[in-house]
Amino acid sequence: MRDKIWLSSPHMGGAEQKFVQQAFDANWVAPLGPNVNGFEEDLKVYLGEEVHVGALSSGTAALHLGLVLLGVQAGDEVICQTMTFSASANPIRYLGAIPVFVDSEETTWNLCPIALEEAITDRIAKGIKPKAIIAVHLYGMPYQVDEVHAVANKYNIPILEDSAEALGSTYKGKKCGTFGAIAALSFNGNKIITTSGGGALVAHTQEVKDRAVFLSTQARDAAPHYQHSEIGYNYRMSNICAGIGRGQMEVLDKHIGYRRNMHDFYINLFAEIPGVTVFKESSGDYFSNHWLSAITINAEEANGKTAEGLRLHLEQVNIESRPLWKPMHLQPVFAEFPYYGRTVAKDLFETGLCLPSGSNLNDSDRKHIAEHVHQFFK
Ligand SMILES: *Cc1c(COP(=O)(O)O)cnc(C)c1O
C-alpha cells in the first residue's frame, strides 16, 4: 500500500538543521539564545507592522498569557468563537473565567458580528461586561475584521486574535496576527510552519512583549536570588525549536503558495461534482494561506453522499480527512456555558470536511486523491 496522505504534515525547508547545529555548537541548548531572538525578529519583519513578538512554547501558552495580559481574572466573562479548536477556549478556564460562546457567519466561518453584539448586549444587561473577545481565523481564513472590530470597539472590549492557523493570511493587505490587542501564533507540527511545537505572542508595544516574556520565564524579580512577586509560567520557547522556526521562515511564503495550489486543485476537482462547495475567500479583501482546504456537502444535491461517507471512503485508501472543528458549545466540557447565535457552526460541523492540504503533497498524491474522490461520487 502507498504511504498515508496526511491532512497536514511537517515540511522542512532545508536550513532548519543549520540553525539547530549552531545552537549545539554554541551550547545554547536552553529556552533562550540567538535563535529565539532571531526567530522573533523574523516574525516581526514578516508581520510588517509595528509589532513586538515573544516566542513561546505553544500557541496555547500565547493565548493563556494573552488573557493574563488583558487582565482576565477568575469569574470574568470572555467571549469566544464557538467554532474553533479547544485550545482557543481552554485558557479561559485555566484562569477560572467563564467562556461565552458565539456562533459563526457563513462566509468566513468565523465570529458572527451580529451574534457577537447580541452576546455583548445581553451579558451587559445581565450585569457583567465581557472582559475580552477571542476571534479566530479558521483554516487560515481571516474573520470579518472590520465588522468584528467595529462591534468590539463600540463596547470597548479588547480582541485576543487567535491567528494560530493564519500566519501569512491577510485582510485588506494587512497580515493576520496584527489586528488584535494581542495575537497568538502556533508552530505545532501540523501548522503552516512548525518548530516541532511552539507559539508566539504578538504585542503592539515593547512593554507588553517584555511583560509576556517576564511571565513566561517564571516572573523572576531582579535579584541575585530567586524572588517572585507574582505567579509566573514556564512558557518560553526553546532555542532548539526556534532554530527550526528560523529555517521554516525562509520557506513560509513558498509553502503558502503550495497550500494555495492544493486549494486550486480542490476547486477544479469539485467543479463538476454537484452538492459540494469548496470553502473560499468571499472577496479580494481576504487572502487565506489555505492552511487546510475544506468542503461542505449538501447531501440532497449530492445524491445522498455525505461528508462522513467521504471521510470513511478516503480512510480506506489511506487518505486522511477530518470533520470541521466541533463547536465548543456542543462539547461536553463546555456544555454548561452560555451560547449566542443560531446553528451556523453546528451545520458546518455536520456537513463539512477538511481535506489533505500539506505543502509537501505531490502530483502522485493529488492523482490518488482525485481518483478516489471521483470513485466516491460516481
Ligand atoms: C493549533 C491551534 C491552537 C493551539 O496552538 P498550539 O501551539 O497547538 O498550542 C490554538 N488555536 C487554534 C485555532 C489552533 O488551530
Coordinates of C-alpha atoms and ligand atoms in Angstrom, one line a residue:
M1 CA 0.0 0.0 0.0
R2 CA 1.2 3.5 -0.7
D3 CA 2.2 5.9 2.1
K4 CA -0.5 7.6 4.0
I5 CA -1.6 11.0 2.7
W6 CA -1.9 13.3 5.7
L7 CA -4.1 16.3 6.3
S8 CA -1.1 18.5 7.1
S9 CA 2.3 17.2 8.0
P10 CA 5.6 18.9 8.8
H11 CA 7.5 20.1 5.7
M12 CA 11.1 21.1 6.3
G13 CA 12.8 23.7 4.0
G14 CA 16.4 22.7 4.4
A15 CA 18.0 25.4 6.6
E16 CA 16.4 24.2 9.9
Q17 CA 19.3 21.8 10.8
K18 CA 21.9 24.5 10.2
F19 CA 20.3 26.8 12.8
V20 CA 19.9 23.8 15.2
Q21 CA 23.5 22.9 14.7
Q22 CA 24.6 26.5 15.5
A23 CA 22.7 26.2 18.8
F24 CA 24.6 23.0 19.6
D25 CA 27.9 24.4 18.6
A26 CA 27.4 27.4 20.8
N27 CA 25.8 25.3 23.6
W28 CA 22.7 27.4 23.5
V29 CA 20.6 24.4 24.4
A30 CA 18.2 26.3 26.6
P31 CA 14.9 28.3 26.4
L32 CA 16.8 31.5 25.4
G33 CA 19.6 32.3 22.9
P34 CA 20.3 33.6 19.4
N35 CA 17.7 31.5 17.6
V36 CA 14.9 32.7 19.9
N37 CA 15.9 36.3 19.3
G38 CA 16.4 35.7 15.6
F39 CA 13.1 33.9 15.2
E40 CA 11.3 36.7 17.0
E41 CA 12.9 39.2 14.6
D42 CA 12.0 37.2 11.5
L43 CA 8.3 37.1 12.6
K44 CA 8.3 40.8 13.4
V45 CA 9.7 41.7 10.0
Y46 CA 7.3 39.2 8.3
L47 CA 4.2 40.6 10.0
G48 CA 5.2 44.0 8.6
E49 CA 3.6 46.2 11.2
E50 CA 4.9 47.9 14.3
V51 CA 4.6 44.7 16.4
H52 CA 6.7 43.0 19.1
V53 CA 6.9 39.3 19.1
G54 CA 7.6 36.9 22.0
A55 CA 8.4 33.3 21.2
L56 CA 6.7 30.8 23.5
S57 CA 6.3 27.1 24.0
S58 CA 2.9 26.9 22.3
G59 CA 0.0 28.8 20.8
T60 CA -2.0 27.7 23.8
A61 CA 0.6 29.4 26.1
A62 CA 0.3 32.6 24.0
L63 CA -3.5 32.6 24.4
H64 CA -3.2 32.0 28.1
L65 CA -0.7 34.8 28.6
G66 CA -2.7 37.0 26.3
L67 CA -5.7 36.7 28.6
V68 CA -3.5 37.3 31.6
L69 CA -2.1 40.5 30.0
L70 CA -5.7 41.7 29.1
G71 CA -6.4 41.4 32.9
V72 CA -8.8 38.4 32.8
Q73 CA -9.3 37.0 36.2
A74 CA -11.4 34.3 37.9
G75 CA -15.1 35.0 37.5
D76 CA -14.7 37.3 34.5
E77 CA -16.5 36.5 31.2
V78 CA -14.7 36.1 28.0
I79 CA -16.4 35.8 24.6
C80 CA -15.0 33.1 22.4
Q81 CA -15.8 32.0 18.8
T82 CA -17.6 28.6 19.3
M83 CA -16.3 27.0 16.1
T84 CA -12.6 26.5 16.8
F85 CA -10.0 24.2 18.3
S86 CA -10.4 23.7 22.1
A87 CA -7.1 25.5 22.7
S88 CA -8.8 28.8 21.9
A89 CA -11.2 28.3 24.9
N90 CA -9.2 26.2 27.4
P91 CA -7.1 29.1 28.7
I92 CA -10.3 30.9 29.7
R93 CA -10.9 28.1 32.1
Y94 CA -7.2 27.9 33.3
L95 CA -7.9 31.4 34.7
G96 CA -11.2 30.4 36.3
A97 CA -13.0 32.8 33.9
I98 CA -16.3 32.0 32.1
P99 CA -16.4 31.4 28.4
V100 CA -19.4 32.8 26.5
F101 CA -19.6 31.2 23.1
V102 CA -20.7 32.9 19.9
D103 CA -21.8 31.5 16.5
S104 CA -20.1 31.9 13.1
E105 CA -21.3 33.6 10.0
E106 CA -21.4 31.7 6.7
T107 CA -18.8 33.5 4.6
T108 CA -15.6 33.2 6.6
W109 CA -16.9 30.5 9.1
N110 CA -15.6 32.8 11.9
L111 CA -17.1 35.1 14.6
C112 CA -20.5 36.5 13.5
P113 CA -20.6 40.2 14.3
I114 CA -24.3 40.2 14.7
A115 CA -24.3 37.3 17.2
L116 CA -21.3 38.9 18.9
E117 CA -23.2 42.2 19.5
E118 CA -26.2 40.2 20.8
A119 CA -24.0 38.4 23.2
I120 CA -22.3 41.6 24.5
T121 CA -25.5 43.5 25.0
D122 CA -27.2 40.6 26.7
R123 CA -24.2 40.0 29.1
I124 CA -24.1 43.7 29.9
A125 CA -27.9 43.6 30.6
K126 CA -27.3 40.7 32.9
G127 CA -24.7 42.8 34.8
I128 CA -21.4 41.5 33.5
K129 CA -19.4 43.2 30.7
P130 CA -17.2 40.7 28.9
K131 CA -13.5 41.3 29.5
A132 CA -12.2 40.1 26.2
I133 CA -13.2 38.6 22.8
I134 CA -11.3 35.7 21.3
A135 CA -11.7 35.8 17.5
V136 CA -10.2 33.1 15.3
H137 CA -9.0 33.0 11.6
L138 CA -10.1 29.3 11.0
Y139 CA -8.2 27.3 8.5
G140 CA -6.3 30.5 7.6
M141 CA -9.4 32.4 6.5
P142 CA -9.4 35.9 8.0
Y143 CA -12.5 36.7 10.1
Q144 CA -14.6 39.8 9.1
V145 CA -12.1 42.1 10.7
D146 CA -13.8 45.5 10.1
E147 CA -17.2 44.3 11.2
V148 CA -15.9 42.3 14.3
H149 CA -13.6 45.1 15.4
A150 CA -16.3 47.7 15.0
V151 CA -18.5 45.8 17.4
A152 CA -15.6 45.3 19.9
N153 CA -14.6 49.0 19.7
K154 CA -18.2 50.1 20.2
Y155 CA -18.2 48.4 23.6
N156 CA -14.6 49.0 24.2
I157 CA -13.7 45.3 24.6
P158 CA -10.2 44.1 23.5
I159 CA -9.8 41.4 21.0
L160 CA -7.4 38.5 21.5
E161 CA -6.7 37.4 18.0
D162 CA -6.2 33.6 17.6
S163 CA -4.0 33.6 14.5
A164 CA -2.7 30.0 15.1
E165 CA -3.9 28.8 11.7
A166 CA -3.4 32.1 9.8
L167 CA 0.3 33.0 9.6
G168 CA 0.7 34.6 6.2
S169 CA -3.0 35.3 5.6
T170 CA -4.0 38.9 5.1
Y171 CA -7.2 41.1 5.3
K172 CA -7.2 44.2 3.1
G173 CA -3.4 43.7 2.6
K174 CA -2.6 43.6 6.3
K175 CA -1.3 40.4 7.9
C176 CA -3.3 38.3 10.3
G177 CA -1.8 38.5 13.8
T178 CA -1.6 42.3 13.7
F179 CA -5.3 43.1 14.3
G180 CA -5.9 42.2 17.9
A181 CA -4.9 44.0 21.1
I182 CA -2.8 40.8 21.4
A183 CA -2.5 37.9 19.0
A184 CA -1.4 34.3 19.2
L185 CA 0.5 32.2 16.6
S186 CA 1.2 28.5 16.7
F187 CA 4.0 26.4 15.3
N188 CA 2.7 23.0 16.2
G189 CA 3.6 20.1 13.9
N190 CA 0.5 20.4 11.7
K191 CA 0.5 24.2 11.3
I192 CA 1.6 26.2 8.2
I193 CA 5.1 26.2 9.6
T194 CA 6.4 24.2 12.6
T195 CA 9.0 24.4 15.3
S196 CA 8.0 20.9 16.3
G197 CA 5.9 22.6 18.9
G198 CA 5.8 26.3 19.7
G199 CA 3.9 29.5 19.6
A200 CA 4.3 33.3 19.8
L201 CA 2.6 36.2 21.3
V202 CA 2.2 39.3 19.2
A203 CA 2.0 42.6 21.0
H204 CA 1.9 46.2 19.9
T205 CA 4.3 47.7 22.4
Q206 CA 7.8 46.6 23.6
E207 CA 6.4 46.9 27.2
V208 CA 3.7 44.3 26.6
K209 CA 6.1 41.9 24.9
D210 CA 8.6 42.3 27.8
R211 CA 5.8 41.6 30.2
A212 CA 4.8 38.4 28.3
V213 CA 8.5 37.2 28.3
F214 CA 8.8 38.0 32.0
L215 CA 5.6 36.0 32.8
S216 CA 6.8 33.2 30.5
T217 CA 10.1 32.8 32.4
Q218 CA 8.6 32.3 35.9
A219 CA 8.1 36.0 36.7
R220 CA 11.6 36.4 38.4
D221 CA 12.2 39.8 40.0
A222 CA 15.5 41.5 39.5
A223 CA 17.5 40.0 42.4
P224 CA 20.5 37.7 42.7
H225 CA 18.4 35.0 44.4
Y226 CA 15.1 33.7 43.1
Q227 CA 12.5 36.2 44.1
H228 CA 8.9 36.4 42.9
S229 CA 6.2 39.0 43.4
E230 CA 3.7 37.3 41.0
I231 CA 2.7 34.0 39.6
G232 CA 4.9 33.0 36.6
Y233 CA 4.8 30.4 33.9
N234 CA 7.4 28.2 32.2
Y235 CA 6.3 29.2 28.6
R236 CA 9.4 30.4 26.8
M237 CA 10.4 28.8 23.5
S238 CA 13.5 26.6 23.4
N239 CA 16.4 27.8 21.4
I240 CA 16.5 24.5 19.5
C241 CA 12.9 24.8 18.5
A242 CA 13.5 28.4 17.5
G243 CA 16.3 27.2 15.2
I244 CA 13.7 25.1 13.3
G245 CA 11.5 28.1 13.2
R246 CA 14.2 30.3 11.6
G247 CA 14.7 27.7 8.8
Q248 CA 10.9 27.5 8.3
M249 CA 10.6 31.2 7.9
E250 CA 12.8 31.0 4.8
V251 CA 10.2 28.9 3.1
L252 CA 7.0 30.2 4.6
D253 CA 5.7 32.1 1.5
K254 CA 6.7 29.3 -0.8
H255 CA 4.8 26.8 1.3
I256 CA 1.7 29.1 1.4
G257 CA 1.9 29.0 -2.4
Y258 CA 1.9 25.2 -2.4
R259 CA -1.1 25.2 0.0
R260 CA -3.0 27.6 -2.2
N261 CA -2.2 25.3 -5.2
M262 CA -3.8 22.5 -3.2
H263 CA -6.8 24.7 -2.8
D264 CA -7.0 25.4 -6.5
F265 CA -6.7 21.7 -7.1
Y266 CA -9.9 21.1 -5.0
I267 CA -11.7 24.0 -6.7
N268 CA -11.1 22.2 -10.0
L269 CA -11.7 18.7 -8.6
F270 CA -15.2 19.6 -7.2
A271 CA -16.2 22.0 -10.0
E272 CA -18.3 19.2 -11.7
I273 CA -19.5 17.5 -8.6
P274 CA -23.0 18.6 -7.6
G275 CA -23.7 19.5 -3.9
V276 CA -20.0 20.1 -3.0
T277 CA -18.9 23.6 -2.1
V278 CA -15.2 24.4 -1.6
F279 CA -14.6 26.9 1.2
K280 CA -13.0 30.0 -0.3
E281 CA -12.4 33.7 0.0
S282 CA -15.6 35.7 -0.4
S283 CA -13.8 38.8 -1.9
G284 CA -10.5 40.3 -2.7
D285 CA -10.3 41.7 0.8
Y286 CA -9.5 38.2 2.0
F287 CA -6.3 36.3 1.4
S288 CA -6.1 32.9 3.1
N289 CA -3.0 30.9 3.5
H290 CA -5.4 27.9 3.0
W291 CA -3.7 26.1 5.8
L292 CA -6.5 23.5 5.4
S293 CA -8.7 23.2 2.4
A294 CA -12.3 22.3 3.4
I295 CA -15.6 21.5 1.7
T296 CA -19.2 21.2 2.7
I297 CA -21.5 18.7 1.1
N298 CA -25.2 19.2 0.7
A299 CA -26.4 15.6 0.8
E300 CA -29.6 16.3 -1.0
E301 CA -27.8 17.8 -4.0
A302 CA -25.1 15.2 -3.8
N303 CA -27.4 12.1 -4.3
G304 CA -27.2 11.3 -0.6
K305 CA -23.4 11.5 -0.3
T306 CA -22.2 12.9 3.0
A307 CA -19.0 14.3 4.4
E308 CA -18.8 11.4 6.8
G309 CA -19.2 9.0 3.9
L310 CA -16.4 10.6 2.0
R311 CA -14.2 10.6 5.1
L312 CA -14.7 6.8 5.6
H313 CA -14.1 6.2 1.9
L314 CA -10.8 8.1 1.9
E315 CA -9.7 6.4 5.1
Q316 CA -9.9 3.0 3.5
V317 CA -7.4 4.1 0.9
N318 CA -5.1 5.7 3.4
I319 CA -6.1 9.3 2.8
E320 CA -6.6 11.3 5.9
S321 CA -9.5 13.8 6.1
R322 CA -11.3 15.2 9.1
P323 CA -14.6 16.8 10.1
L324 CA -14.5 20.5 10.8
W325 CA -13.9 21.8 14.3
K326 CA -16.8 20.7 16.5
P327 CA -18.2 23.8 18.1
M328 CA -17.2 24.4 21.7
H329 CA -20.8 24.9 23.0
L330 CA -21.5 21.3 21.8
Q331 CA -18.5 19.9 23.7
P332 CA -19.3 18.1 26.9
V333 CA -16.7 20.0 28.8
F334 CA -18.2 23.4 27.9
A335 CA -21.9 22.4 27.8
E336 CA -22.8 24.5 30.9
F337 CA -21.6 27.8 29.5
P338 CA -23.7 30.5 27.6
Y339 CA -24.1 30.4 23.9
Y340 CA -25.4 33.1 21.4
G341 CA -26.3 32.6 17.8
R342 CA -28.1 30.1 15.6
T343 CA -26.9 26.9 14.0
V344 CA -24.3 28.1 11.5
A345 CA -21.3 26.5 13.3
K346 CA -23.3 23.3 14.1
D347 CA -24.5 23.0 10.4
L348 CA -20.9 23.5 9.2
F349 CA -19.7 20.8 11.6
E350 CA -22.3 18.4 10.3
T351 CA -21.7 18.9 6.6
G352 CA -18.0 19.9 6.4
L353 CA -14.7 18.0 5.8
C354 CA -11.1 19.1 5.8
L355 CA -9.0 17.5 3.0
P356 CA -5.3 16.8 2.7
S357 CA -3.7 20.2 2.3
G358 CA 0.0 19.9 3.1
S359 CA 2.6 21.9 1.2
N360 CA 4.5 18.7 0.6
L361 CA 1.9 16.8 -1.4
N362 CA 2.9 16.0 -5.0
D363 CA 1.2 15.2 -8.3
S364 CA 1.0 11.5 -7.5
D365 CA -0.8 12.3 -4.2
R366 CA -3.2 14.6 -6.0
K367 CA -3.9 12.0 -8.6
H368 CA -4.6 9.4 -5.9
I369 CA -7.0 11.8 -4.1
A370 CA -8.8 12.8 -7.3
E371 CA -9.2 9.1 -8.3
H372 CA -10.9 8.2 -5.0
V373 CA -13.0 11.4 -4.8
H374 CA -14.4 10.6 -8.3
Q375 CA -14.9 7.0 -7.3
F376 CA -16.9 8.0 -4.2
F377 CA -19.2 10.5 -6.0
K378 CA -19.8 8.4 -9.2
Ligands
LIG1 C1 -3.3 24.9 16.9 C2 -4.3 25.9 17.5 C3 -4.1 26.5 18.7 C4 -3.1 26.0 19.7 O1 -1.8 26.1 19.3 P1 -0.7 25.0 20.0 O2 0.6 25.6 19.5 O3 -1.0 23.7 19.5 O4 -0.8 25.1 21.5 C5 -5.0 27.4 19.1 N1 -6.0 27.8 18.4 C6 -6.2 27.3 17.2 C7 -7.3 27.8 16.3 C8 -5.4 26.3 16.7 O5 -5.6 25.7 15.5

